[in-house]
PDB file of C-alpha atoms in Angstrom:
ATOM      1  CA  MET A   1      62.890   0.069  40.786  1.00 75.00           C
ATOM      2  CA  ILE A   2      63.721   3.117  42.911  1.00 85.00           C
ATOM      3  CA  ASN A   3      60.552   4.977  43.890  1.00 90.00           C
ATOM      4  CA  TYR A   4      60.539   8.511  42.499  1.00 92.00           C
ATOM      5  CA  TYR A   5      58.076  11.309  41.884  1.00 91.00           C
ATOM      6  CA  LYS A   6      58.324  14.983  41.084  1.00 93.00           C
ATOM      7  CA  TYR A   7      55.765  17.775  40.710  1.00 93.00           C
ATOM      8  CA  LEU A   8      57.019  20.284  38.170  1.00 94.00           C
ATOM      9  CA  PRO A   9      56.769  24.079  37.941  1.00 91.00           C
ATOM     10  CA  VAL A  10      55.066  25.246  34.736  1.00 92.00           C
ATOM     11  CA  SER A  11      55.488  28.709  33.189  1.00 92.00           C
ATOM     12  CA  ARG A  12      53.147  30.573  30.850  1.00 93.00           C
ATOM     13  CA  GLU A  13      55.593  29.813  28.035  1.00 92.00           C
ATOM     14  CA  ASP A  14      55.370  26.096  28.848  1.00 92.00           C
ATOM     15  CA  GLU A  15      51.560  26.252  28.713  1.00 93.00           C
ATOM     16  CA  ASN A  16      51.674  28.085  25.381  1.00 93.00           C
ATOM     17  CA  TRP A  17      53.609  25.172  23.913  1.00 93.00           C
ATOM     18  CA  GLY A  18      50.288  23.274  23.839  1.00 95.00           C
ATOM     19  CA  LEU A  19      51.216  20.414  26.149  1.00 96.00           C
ATOM     20  CA  CYS A  20      53.087  20.494  29.442  1.00 96.00           C
ATOM     21  CA  VAL A  21      54.033  17.808  31.928  1.00 96.00           C
ATOM     22  CA  LEU A  22      52.940  18.542  35.492  1.00 96.00           C
ATOM     23  CA  ASN A  23      54.353  15.550  37.315  1.00 95.00           C
ATOM     24  CA  THR A  24      55.950  12.191  36.759  1.00 95.00           C
ATOM     25  CA  GLY A  25      57.185   9.229  38.744  1.00 94.00           C
ATOM     26  CA  CYS A  26      57.409   5.512  39.308  1.00 94.00           C
ATOM     27  CA  THR A  27      56.339   3.449  42.285  1.00 92.00           C
ATOM     28  CA  HIS A  28      56.854  -0.121  43.411  1.00 92.00           C
ATOM     29  CA  ILE A  29      54.057  -1.352  45.669  1.00 91.00           C
ATOM     30  CA  GLU A  30      54.711  -4.559  47.561  1.00 92.00           C
ATOM     31  CA  ALA A  31      51.955  -7.084  48.221  1.00 91.00           C
ATOM     32  CA  THR A  32      49.763  -5.805  51.093  1.00 86.00           C
ATOM     33  CA  GLY A  33      51.601  -2.466  50.790  1.00 82.00           C
ATOM     34  CA  LEU A  34      49.959   0.879  51.540  1.00 82.00           C
ATOM     35  CA  TYR A  35      48.593   2.601  48.426  1.00 85.00           C
ATOM     36  CA  PRO A  36      49.021   5.350  47.529  1.00 80.00           C
ATOM     37  CA  TYR A  37      51.948   6.597  49.598  1.00 74.00           C
ATOM     38  CA  LYS A  38      50.907   9.319  52.029  1.00 71.00           C
ATOM     39  CA  THR A  39      53.908  11.416  51.010  1.00 70.00           C
ATOM     40  CA  HIS A  40      52.136  12.613  47.862  1.00 69.00           C
ATOM     41  CA  PRO A  41      50.744  16.182  48.042  1.00 68.00           C
ATOM     42  CA  ALA A  42      47.194  16.491  49.350  1.00 67.00           C
ATOM     43  CA  HIS A  43      45.811  17.502  45.937  1.00 70.00           C
ATOM     44  CA  HIS A  44      46.955  14.163  44.468  1.00 77.00           C
ATOM     45  CA  TYR A  45      46.503  11.850  47.431  1.00 78.00           C
ATOM     46  CA  PHE A  46      43.319   9.770  47.621  1.00 82.00           C
ATOM     47  CA  ASN A  47      41.825   6.789  49.394  1.00 83.00           C
ATOM     48  CA  TRP A  48      39.757   3.959  47.966  1.00 87.00           C
ATOM     49  CA  ALA A  49      36.571   4.887  49.827  1.00 88.00           C
ATOM     50  CA  ILE A  50      36.061   8.304  48.208  1.00 89.00           C
ATOM     51  CA  GLY A  51      38.309   8.176  45.141  1.00 92.00           C
ATOM     52  CA  ARG A  52      39.721  11.336  43.588  1.00 94.00           C
ATOM     53  CA  VAL A  53      39.035  14.016  40.981  1.00 95.00           C
ATOM     54  CA  LEU A  54      42.029  15.633  39.219  1.00 94.00           C
ATOM     55  CA  ASN A  55      42.323  18.826  37.188  1.00 95.00           C
ATOM     56  CA  GLU A  56      44.777  17.172  34.799  1.00 96.00           C
ATOM     57  CA  TYR A  57      45.299  14.106  32.644  1.00 97.00           C
ATOM     58  CA  GLN A  58      47.469  11.255  33.834  1.00 97.00           C
ATOM     59  CA  ILE A  59      48.900   8.360  31.857  1.00 97.00           C
ATOM     60  CA  ILE A  60      49.794   5.375  34.053  1.00 97.00           C
ATOM     61  CA  TYR A  61      51.615   2.252  32.862  1.00 96.00           C
ATOM     62  CA  ILE A  62      51.357  -0.880  35.019  1.00 96.00           C
ATOM     63  CA  THR A  63      54.423  -3.001  34.286  1.00 95.00           C
ATOM     64  CA  LYS A  64      54.116  -5.647  36.986  1.00 94.00           C
ATOM     65  CA  GLY A  65      51.369  -7.118  39.183  1.00 95.00           C
ATOM     66  CA  LYS A  66      47.634  -6.546  38.913  1.00 96.00           C
ATOM     67  CA  GLY A  67      44.782  -4.579  40.484  1.00 96.00           C
ATOM     68  CA  ILE A  68      41.453  -2.874  39.799  1.00 96.00           C
ATOM     69  CA  PHE A  69      40.225   0.441  38.386  1.00 97.00           C
ATOM     70  CA  GLU A  70      36.912   2.263  38.113  1.00 97.00           C
ATOM     71  CA  SER A  71      35.698   5.773  37.296  1.00 96.00           C
ATOM     72  CA  ASP A  72      32.545   7.775  36.708  1.00 96.00           C
ATOM     73  CA  SER A  73      32.410   6.642  33.067  1.00 96.00           C
ATOM     74  CA  CYS A  74      33.865   3.157  33.479  1.00 95.00           C
ATOM     75  CA  LYS A  75      32.661   0.247  35.584  1.00 95.00           C
ATOM     76  CA  ARG A  76      35.200  -1.672  37.620  1.00 95.00           C
ATOM     77  CA  ARG A  77      37.875  -3.372  35.533  1.00 95.00           C
ATOM     78  CA  GLU A  78      40.646  -5.754  36.406  1.00 96.00           C
ATOM     79  CA  ILE A  79      44.058  -4.343  35.562  1.00 96.00           C
ATOM     80  CA  LYS A  80      46.971  -6.606  34.640  1.00 94.00           C
ATOM     81  CA  ALA A  81      50.595  -5.914  33.876  1.00 94.00           C
ATOM     82  CA  GLY A  82      50.932  -4.268  30.478  1.00 93.00           C
ATOM     83  CA  THR A  83      47.899  -1.986  30.900  1.00 95.00           C
ATOM     84  CA  ILE A  84      47.809   1.756  30.271  1.00 95.00           C
ATOM     85  CA  ILE A  85      45.388   3.667  32.544  1.00 97.00           C
ATOM     86  CA  ILE A  86      44.257   7.129  31.447  1.00 97.00           C
ATOM     87  CA  LEU A  87      42.835   9.547  34.015  1.00 97.00           C
ATOM     88  CA  PHE A  88      40.722  12.465  32.816  1.00 97.00           C
ATOM     89  CA  PRO A  89      40.221  15.877  34.467  1.00 97.00           C
ATOM     90  CA  GLY A  90      36.915  16.226  36.297  1.00 96.00           C
ATOM     91  CA  GLU A  91      36.385  12.443  36.273  1.00 96.00           C
ATOM     92  CA  ARG A  92      36.151  10.763  39.667  1.00 96.00           C
ATOM     93  CA  HIS A  93      38.232   7.614  39.723  1.00 96.00           C
ATOM     94  CA  ARG A  94      39.903   5.130  42.004  1.00 96.00           C
ATOM     95  CA  TYR A  95      42.355   2.320  41.495  1.00 95.00           C
ATOM     96  CA  LYS A  96      44.631   0.108  43.549  1.00 94.00           C
ATOM     97  CA  PRO A  97      46.966  -2.872  43.268  1.00 95.00           C
ATOM     98  CA  ASP A  98      45.901  -6.340  44.309  1.00 95.00           C
ATOM     99  CA  SER A  99      46.930  -7.032  47.907  1.00 93.00           C
ATOM    100  CA  GLU A 100      48.430 -10.390  46.890  1.00 94.00           C
ATOM    101  CA  THR A 101      50.667  -9.075  44.099  1.00 95.00           C
ATOM    102  CA  GLY A 102      51.165  -5.328  44.490  1.00 95.00           C
ATOM    103  CA  TRP A 103      52.248  -3.617  41.271  1.00 95.00           C
ATOM    104  CA  ASP A 104      54.822  -1.423  39.568  1.00 95.00           C
ATOM    105  CA  GLU A 105      53.554   1.796  38.003  1.00 96.00           C
ATOM    106  CA  TYR A 106      55.012   4.611  35.895  1.00 96.00           C
ATOM    107  CA  TRP A 107      53.046   7.798  35.338  1.00 96.00           C
ATOM    108  CA  ILE A 108      53.013  11.284  33.931  1.00 97.00           C
ATOM    109  CA  GLY A 109      50.494  14.054  34.582  1.00 96.00           C
ATOM    110  CA  MET A 110      49.854  16.660  31.888  1.00 96.00           C
ATOM    111  CA  LYS A 111      47.549  19.299  30.478  1.00 97.00           C
ATOM    112  CA  GLY A 112      47.209  21.373  27.314  1.00 96.00           C
ATOM    113  CA  ASP A 113      45.292  22.017  24.128  1.00 96.00           C
ATOM    114  CA  ILE A 114      46.961  19.090  22.351  1.00 96.00           C
ATOM    115  CA  ILE A 115      45.634  16.421  24.691  1.00 96.00           C
ATOM    116  CA  ASP A 116      42.278  18.235  24.966  1.00 96.00           C
ATOM    117  CA  ASN A 117      41.996  17.900  21.197  1.00 96.00           C
ATOM    118  CA  LEU A 118      42.843  14.169  21.317  1.00 95.00           C
ATOM    119  CA  VAL A 119      39.937  13.701  23.704  1.00 95.00           C
ATOM    120  CA  LYS A 120      37.639  15.909  21.601  1.00 96.00           C
ATOM    121  CA  LYS A 121      38.440  13.777  18.524  1.00 93.00           C
ATOM    122  CA  ASN A 122      37.814  10.553  20.526  1.00 92.00           C
ATOM    123  CA  PHE A 123      41.392   9.277  20.365  1.00 92.00           C
ATOM    124  CA  LEU A 124      41.216   9.163  24.168  1.00 93.00           C
ATOM    125  CA  ARG A 125      37.851   8.451  25.801  1.00 94.00           C
ATOM    126  CA  PRO A 126      36.715   8.517  29.451  1.00 96.00           C
ATOM    127  CA  ASP A 127      34.489   5.489  28.845  1.00 94.00           C
ATOM    128  CA  ASN A 128      37.511   3.480  27.711  1.00 93.00           C
ATOM    129  CA  PRO A 129      40.273   4.582  30.077  1.00 96.00           C
ATOM    130  CA  THR A 130      42.290   1.345  30.146  1.00 95.00           C
ATOM    131  CA  ILE A 131      44.222  -0.038  27.194  1.00 91.00           C
ATOM    132  CA  TYR A 132      46.112  -3.323  27.304  1.00 91.00           C
ATOM    133  CA  ILE A 133      49.293  -3.187  25.224  1.00 88.00           C
ATOM    134  CA  GLY A 134      51.494  -5.734  26.994  1.00 88.00           C
ATOM    135  CA  PHE A 135      55.075  -4.971  27.938  1.00 87.00           C
ATOM    136  CA  HIS A 136      56.742  -2.761  25.334  1.00 88.00           C
ATOM    137  CA  GLU A 137      60.309  -1.669  25.857  1.00 89.00           C
ATOM    138  CA  GLY A 138      59.756   1.508  23.808  1.00 90.00           C
ATOM    139  CA  ILE A 139      56.907   2.665  26.072  1.00 92.00           C
ATOM    140  CA  PHE A 140      58.921   1.760  29.158  1.00 93.00           C
ATOM    141  CA  ASN A 141      61.953   3.690  27.880  1.00 93.00           C
ATOM    142  CA  LEU A 142      59.880   6.805  27.148  1.00 94.00           C
ATOM    143  CA  PHE A 143      58.607   6.909  30.731  1.00 95.00           C
ATOM    144  CA  ASN A 144      62.138   6.447  32.002  1.00 94.00           C
ATOM    145  CA  SER A 145      63.563   9.159  29.741  1.00 95.00           C
ATOM    146  CA  ILE A 146      60.931  11.658  30.929  1.00 95.00           C
ATOM    147  CA  ILE A 147      61.757  10.811  34.546  1.00 95.00           C
ATOM    148  CA  GLU A 148      65.501  11.223  33.962  1.00 94.00           C
ATOM    149  CA  VAL A 149      65.055  14.652  32.336  1.00 94.00           C
ATOM    150  CA  THR A 150      62.940  15.877  35.267  1.00 94.00           C
ATOM    151  CA  LYS A 151      65.698  14.953  37.695  1.00 92.00           C
ATOM    152  CA  ARG A 152      68.001  17.522  36.071  1.00 88.00           C
ATOM    153  CA  GLU A 153      65.461  20.219  35.079  1.00 85.00           C
ATOM    154  CA  ASN A 154      67.792  21.741  32.493  1.00 88.00           C
ATOM    155  CA  THR A 155      66.683  24.969  30.797  1.00 86.00           C
ATOM    156  CA  GLY A 156      63.970  24.312  28.198  1.00 87.00           C
ATOM    157  CA  TYR A 157      63.259  20.799  29.445  1.00 93.00           C
ATOM    158  CA  GLN A 158      59.457  21.200  29.365  1.00 94.00           C
ATOM    159  CA  PRO A 159      59.057  21.135  25.537  1.00 94.00           C
ATOM    160  CA  LEU A 160      61.447  18.164  25.506  1.00 95.00           C
ATOM    161  CA  ILE A 161      59.412  16.026  27.916  1.00 96.00           C
ATOM    162  CA  SER A 162      56.048  17.201  26.545  1.00 95.00           C
ATOM    163  CA  GLY A 163      57.243  16.063  23.121  1.00 95.00           C
ATOM    164  CA  ALA A 164      58.196  12.720  24.672  1.00 95.00           C
ATOM    165  CA  ALA A 165      54.752  12.551  26.287  1.00 96.00           C
ATOM    166  CA  LEU A 166      53.061  13.077  22.908  1.00 96.00           C
ATOM    167  CA  HIS A 167      55.378  10.442  21.412  1.00 95.00           C
ATOM    168  CA  LEU A 168      54.334   8.128  24.237  1.00 94.00           C
ATOM    169  CA  MET A 169      50.634   8.563  23.468  1.00 94.00           C
ATOM    170  CA  GLY A 170      51.256   8.069  19.759  1.00 93.00           C
ATOM    171  CA  ASN A 171      53.135   4.870  20.520  1.00 91.00           C
ATOM    172  CA  PHE A 172      50.509   3.201  22.658  1.00 89.00           C
ATOM    173  CA  HIS A 173      47.763   4.258  20.237  1.00 88.00           C
ATOM    174  CA  PHE A 174      49.745   2.644  17.403  1.00 89.00           C
ATOM    175  CA  ILE A 175      50.359  -0.539  19.417  1.00 87.00           C
ATOM    176  CA  PHE A 176      46.677  -0.815  20.339  1.00 83.00           C
ATOM    177  CA  LYS A 177      45.555  -0.332  16.730  1.00 82.00           C
ATOM    178  CA  GLN A 178      48.091  -2.844  15.424  1.00 81.00           C
ATOM    179  CA  ASP A 179      47.002  -5.426  17.994  1.00 79.00           C
ATOM    180  CA  ALA A 180      43.355  -4.882  17.017  1.00 73.00           C
ATOM    181  CA  VAL A 181      44.157  -5.408  13.322  1.00 70.00           C
ATOM    182  CA  GLU A 182      46.208  -8.533  14.066  1.00 78.00           C
ATOM    183  CA  CYS A 183      43.390  -9.869  16.239  1.00 79.00           C
ATOM    184  CA  GLU A 184      40.884  -9.311  13.422  1.00 79.00           C
ATOM    185  CA  GLU A 185      43.186 -11.020  10.918  1.00 84.00           C
ATOM    186  CA  LYS A 186      43.660 -13.986  13.261  1.00 85.00           C
ATOM    187  CA  GLU A 187      39.919 -14.352  13.727  1.00 86.00           C
ATOM    188  CA  THR A 188      39.404 -14.343   9.948  1.00 88.00           C
ATOM    189  CA  ILE A 189      42.008 -17.077   9.502  1.00 90.00           C
ATOM    190  CA  ILE A 190      40.545 -19.227  12.295  1.00 91.00           C
ATOM    191  CA  ASN A 191      37.035 -18.944  10.836  1.00 91.00           C
ATOM    192  CA  LYS A 192      38.356 -19.967   7.417  1.00 92.00           C
ATOM    193  CA  ALA A 193      40.117 -22.916   9.048  1.00 93.00           C
ATOM    194  CA  ARG A 194      36.896 -24.059  10.692  1.00 93.00           C
ATOM    195  CA  LEU A 195      35.171 -24.052   7.308  1.00 92.00           C
ATOM    196  CA  LEU A 196      38.054 -25.998   5.778  1.00 94.00           C
ATOM    197  CA  PHE A 197      37.807 -28.681   8.440  1.00 94.00           C
ATOM    198  CA  ARG A 198      34.037 -28.976   8.058  1.00 92.00           C
ATOM    199  CA  SER A 199      34.173 -29.150   4.273  1.00 91.00           C
ATOM    200  CA  ASN A 200      36.869 -31.838   4.409  1.00 93.00           C
ATOM    201  CA  ILE A 201      35.352 -33.977   7.128  1.00 91.00           C
ATOM    202  CA  THR A 202      35.126 -37.044   4.840  1.00 91.00           C
ATOM    203  CA  ASN A 203      38.405 -36.385   3.023  1.00 90.00           C
ATOM    204  CA  ASP A 204      42.030 -37.148   3.745  1.00 90.00           C
ATOM    205  CA  PHE A 205      42.887 -33.800   5.239  1.00 93.00           C
ATOM    206  CA  SER A 206      45.184 -32.568   7.991  1.00 93.00           C
ATOM    207  CA  PRO A 207      45.799 -29.430  10.079  1.00 94.00           C
ATOM    208  CA  GLU A 208      49.104 -29.008   8.242  1.00 95.00           C
ATOM    209  CA  GLN A 209      47.205 -28.902   4.937  1.00 95.00           C
ATOM    210  CA  ALA A 210      44.834 -26.310   6.400  1.00 94.00           C
ATOM    211  CA  ALA A 211      47.768 -24.093   7.380  1.00 94.00           C
ATOM    212  CA  GLU A 212      49.240 -24.500   3.895  1.00 94.00           C
ATOM    213  CA  GLU A 213      45.973 -23.511   2.202  1.00 93.00           C
ATOM    214  CA  LEU A 214      45.680 -20.513   4.523  1.00 93.00           C
ATOM    215  CA  GLN A 215      49.295 -19.584   3.719  1.00 92.00           C
ATOM    216  CA  VAL A 216      50.442 -19.403   7.342  1.00 91.00           C
ATOM    217  CA  GLY A 217      53.088 -21.310   9.278  1.00 93.00           C
ATOM    218  CA  TYR A 218      51.781 -24.390  11.046  1.00 94.00           C
ATOM    219  CA  SER A 219      53.362 -23.536  14.413  1.00 94.00           C
ATOM    220  CA  TRP A 220      51.682 -20.083  14.409  1.00 91.00           C
ATOM    221  CA  PHE A 221      48.417 -21.584  13.129  1.00 93.00           C
ATOM    222  CA  ARG A 222      48.288 -24.245  15.844  1.00 93.00           C
ATOM    223  CA  LYS A 223      48.918 -21.712  18.609  1.00 91.00           C
ATOM    224  CA  ALA A 224      46.421 -19.156  17.256  1.00 89.00           C
ATOM    225  CA  PHE A 225      43.732 -21.794  16.636  1.00 91.00           C
ATOM    226  CA  LYS A 226      44.025 -23.173  20.166  1.00 91.00           C
ATOM    227  CA  SER A 227      43.911 -19.704  21.728  1.00 84.00           C
ATOM    228  CA  TYR A 228      40.584 -19.032  19.953  1.00 84.00           C
ATOM    229  CA  THR A 229      38.868 -22.430  20.238  1.00 88.00           C
ATOM    230  CA  GLY A 230      40.488 -24.075  23.239  1.00 88.00           C
ATOM    231  CA  LEU A 231      41.428 -27.051  21.050  1.00 92.00           C
ATOM    232  CA  SER A 232      44.382 -27.744  18.830  1.00 94.00           C
ATOM    233  CA  PRO A 233      43.410 -27.896  15.134  1.00 95.00           C
ATOM    234  CA  GLY A 234      43.969 -31.662  15.167  1.00 94.00           C
ATOM    235  CA  GLN A 235      41.672 -32.186  18.161  1.00 94.00           C
ATOM    236  CA  TYR A 236      39.073 -29.838  16.682  1.00 95.00           C
ATOM    237  CA  TYR A 237      39.071 -31.833  13.439  1.00 95.00           C
ATOM    238  CA  ILE A 238      38.680 -35.132  15.296  1.00 94.00           C
ATOM    239  CA  GLN A 239      35.849 -33.649  17.369  1.00 94.00           C
ATOM    240  CA  LEU A 240      34.019 -32.723  14.151  1.00 94.00           C
ATOM    241  CA  LYS A 241      34.439 -36.280  12.872  1.00 94.00           C
ATOM    242  CA  VAL A 242      33.107 -37.739  16.127  1.00 94.00           C
ATOM    243  CA  GLU A 243      30.045 -35.460  15.977  1.00 94.00           C
ATOM    244  CA  ARG A 244      29.416 -36.609  12.408  1.00 94.00           C
ATOM    245  CA  ALA A 245      29.895 -40.223  13.512  1.00 94.00           C
ATOM    246  CA  LYS A 246      27.172 -39.785  16.130  1.00 93.00           C
ATOM    247  CA  GLU A 247      24.723 -38.792  13.386  1.00 92.00           C
ATOM    248  CA  LEU A 248      25.686 -41.787  11.236  1.00 93.00           C
ATOM    249  CA  LEU A 249      25.441 -44.221  14.152  1.00 93.00           C
ATOM    250  CA  ASN A 250      21.752 -43.388  14.412  1.00 91.00           C
ATOM    251  CA  ASN A 251      21.293 -45.209  11.090  1.00 91.00           C
ATOM    252  CA  PRO A 252      21.501 -48.987  11.753  1.00 90.00           C
ATOM    253  CA  GLU A 253      21.927 -49.728   8.040  1.00 91.00           C
ATOM    254  CA  ILE A 254      25.451 -48.241   7.988  1.00 93.00           C
ATOM    255  CA  PRO A 255      28.091 -50.625   9.396  1.00 93.00           C
ATOM    256  CA  ILE A 256      30.296 -49.061  12.039  1.00 93.00           C
ATOM    257  CA  LYS A 257      33.415 -50.049  10.101  1.00 94.00           C
ATOM    258  CA  GLN A 258      31.987 -48.228   7.093  1.00 94.00           C
ATOM    259  CA  ILE A 259      31.553 -45.094   9.215  1.00 94.00           C
ATOM    260  CA  ALA A 260      35.183 -45.312  10.307  1.00 93.00           C
ATOM    261  CA  TYR A 261      36.252 -45.697   6.674  1.00 93.00           C
ATOM    262  CA  ASP A 262      34.036 -42.897   5.336  1.00 93.00           C
ATOM    263  CA  LEU A 263      35.350 -40.463   7.959  1.00 94.00           C
ATOM    264  CA  ARG A 264      38.900 -41.394   6.990  1.00 92.00           C
ATOM    265  CA  PHE A 265      40.057 -42.766  10.326  1.00 92.00           C
ATOM    266  CA  ASP A 266      43.225 -44.818   9.978  1.00 90.00           C
ATOM    267  CA  SER A 267      41.488 -47.939  11.271  1.00 92.00           C
ATOM    268  CA  TYR A 268      38.345 -49.151  12.980  1.00 91.00           C
ATOM    269  CA  PHE A 269      40.371 -49.584  16.178  1.00 93.00           C
ATOM    270  CA  TYR A 270      41.589 -45.962  16.058  1.00 93.00           C
ATOM    271  CA  PHE A 271      38.046 -44.725  15.357  1.00 94.00           C
ATOM    272  CA  SER A 272      36.678 -46.702  18.312  1.00 94.00           C
ATOM    273  CA  LYS A 273      39.432 -45.380  20.582  1.00 93.00           C
ATOM    274  CA  MET A 274      38.871 -41.731  19.573  1.00 92.00           C
ATOM    275  CA  PHE A 275      35.097 -42.054  19.823  1.00 94.00           C
ATOM    276  CA  LYS A 276      35.305 -43.477  23.349  1.00 94.00           C
ATOM    277  CA  GLU A 277      37.833 -40.823  24.348  1.00 92.00           C
ATOM    278  CA  LYS A 278      35.490 -38.032  23.225  1.00 92.00           C
ATOM    279  CA  THR A 279      32.131 -39.486  24.337  1.00 93.00           C
ATOM    280  CA  GLY A 280      32.946 -41.862  27.189  1.00 93.00           C
ATOM    281  CA  ILE A 281      31.560 -44.937  25.441  1.00 94.00           C
ATOM    282  CA  PRO A 282      32.570 -47.014  22.362  1.00 93.00           C
ATOM    283  CA  PRO A 283      30.611 -46.547  19.111  1.00 94.00           C
ATOM    284  CA  THR A 284      28.899 -49.957  19.468  1.00 92.00           C
ATOM    285  CA  ASP A 285      27.378 -48.957  22.820  1.00 93.00           C
ATOM    286  CA  TYR A 286      26.466 -45.521  21.475  1.00 92.00           C
ATOM    287  CA  ARG A 287      24.520 -47.170  18.634  1.00 91.00           C
ATOM    288  CA  LYS A 288      22.723 -49.494  21.030  1.00 88.00           C
ATOM    289  CA  ARG A 289      21.658 -46.581  23.196  1.00 87.00           C
ATOM    290  CA  ALA A 290      20.618 -44.493  20.183  1.00 79.00           C
ATOM    291  CA  LEU A 291      18.538 -47.293  18.669  1.00 79.00           C
ATOM    292  CA  GLY A 292      17.055 -48.198  22.054  1.00 76.00           C
ATOM    293  CA  SER A 293      15.710 -44.678  22.456  1.00 60.00           C
ATOM    294  CA  LEU A 294      14.005 -44.674  19.060  1.00 50.00           C
TER     295      LEU A 294
END
């Protein structure tokens, strides 16, 4: 990345368009590097101790590294690569890259009735100024295209880059909404899977069968399930069986081999091995301890 920034002249005609871009740029900050650069104009420069208040909106995209952000309406948040930061006029804020990683940032500053209306309608909110979208080539390319146009400043370039800026905001809003829907759908599937495992605890059932009933691919299902529960579906299912085995071991009238059979373990040996792996002791010792405490 080649560091670049430009503060743009804006005419009355540009303002009448409804949205105009005031500045844009990209910056690579090395680990332990000074932030922000002191070469920025005084009205945009700030330090961490006192923060800054702008008279414009800024959209910042962190594409590498990590850091922190806070503002009047938002408590301190950790920022990771793939996060959009939105700065609001009149809102004191401060942010900086982590000294161990630095970060790469792309930004545009803007103002106009169009973005004012987006805030008024709660599409953009000061109390939620950071949006994680991950790395998206389309978003990255829009920032780059705006930067490239400002380098030339051809006649009529303001409506062109303000249109790109609106396209940019529409894109990250779409990405955020899509991710939220996908997250909700994943959670629904995982909850259904949990119920399937519980209802089939004494049946011959497998994670592959669960994925088939849920009409999703097993590879996707396994990854999604583990990301939500911390366990693979197979390990989760075994853990449920072990918890049920603990309850049954409290009843001395049920032979341990019968418990292994009823819970559909392949063999008594496999049951004993899994039980010890999950609890630290074999089922025979668990029963002795349980009965001794009665």
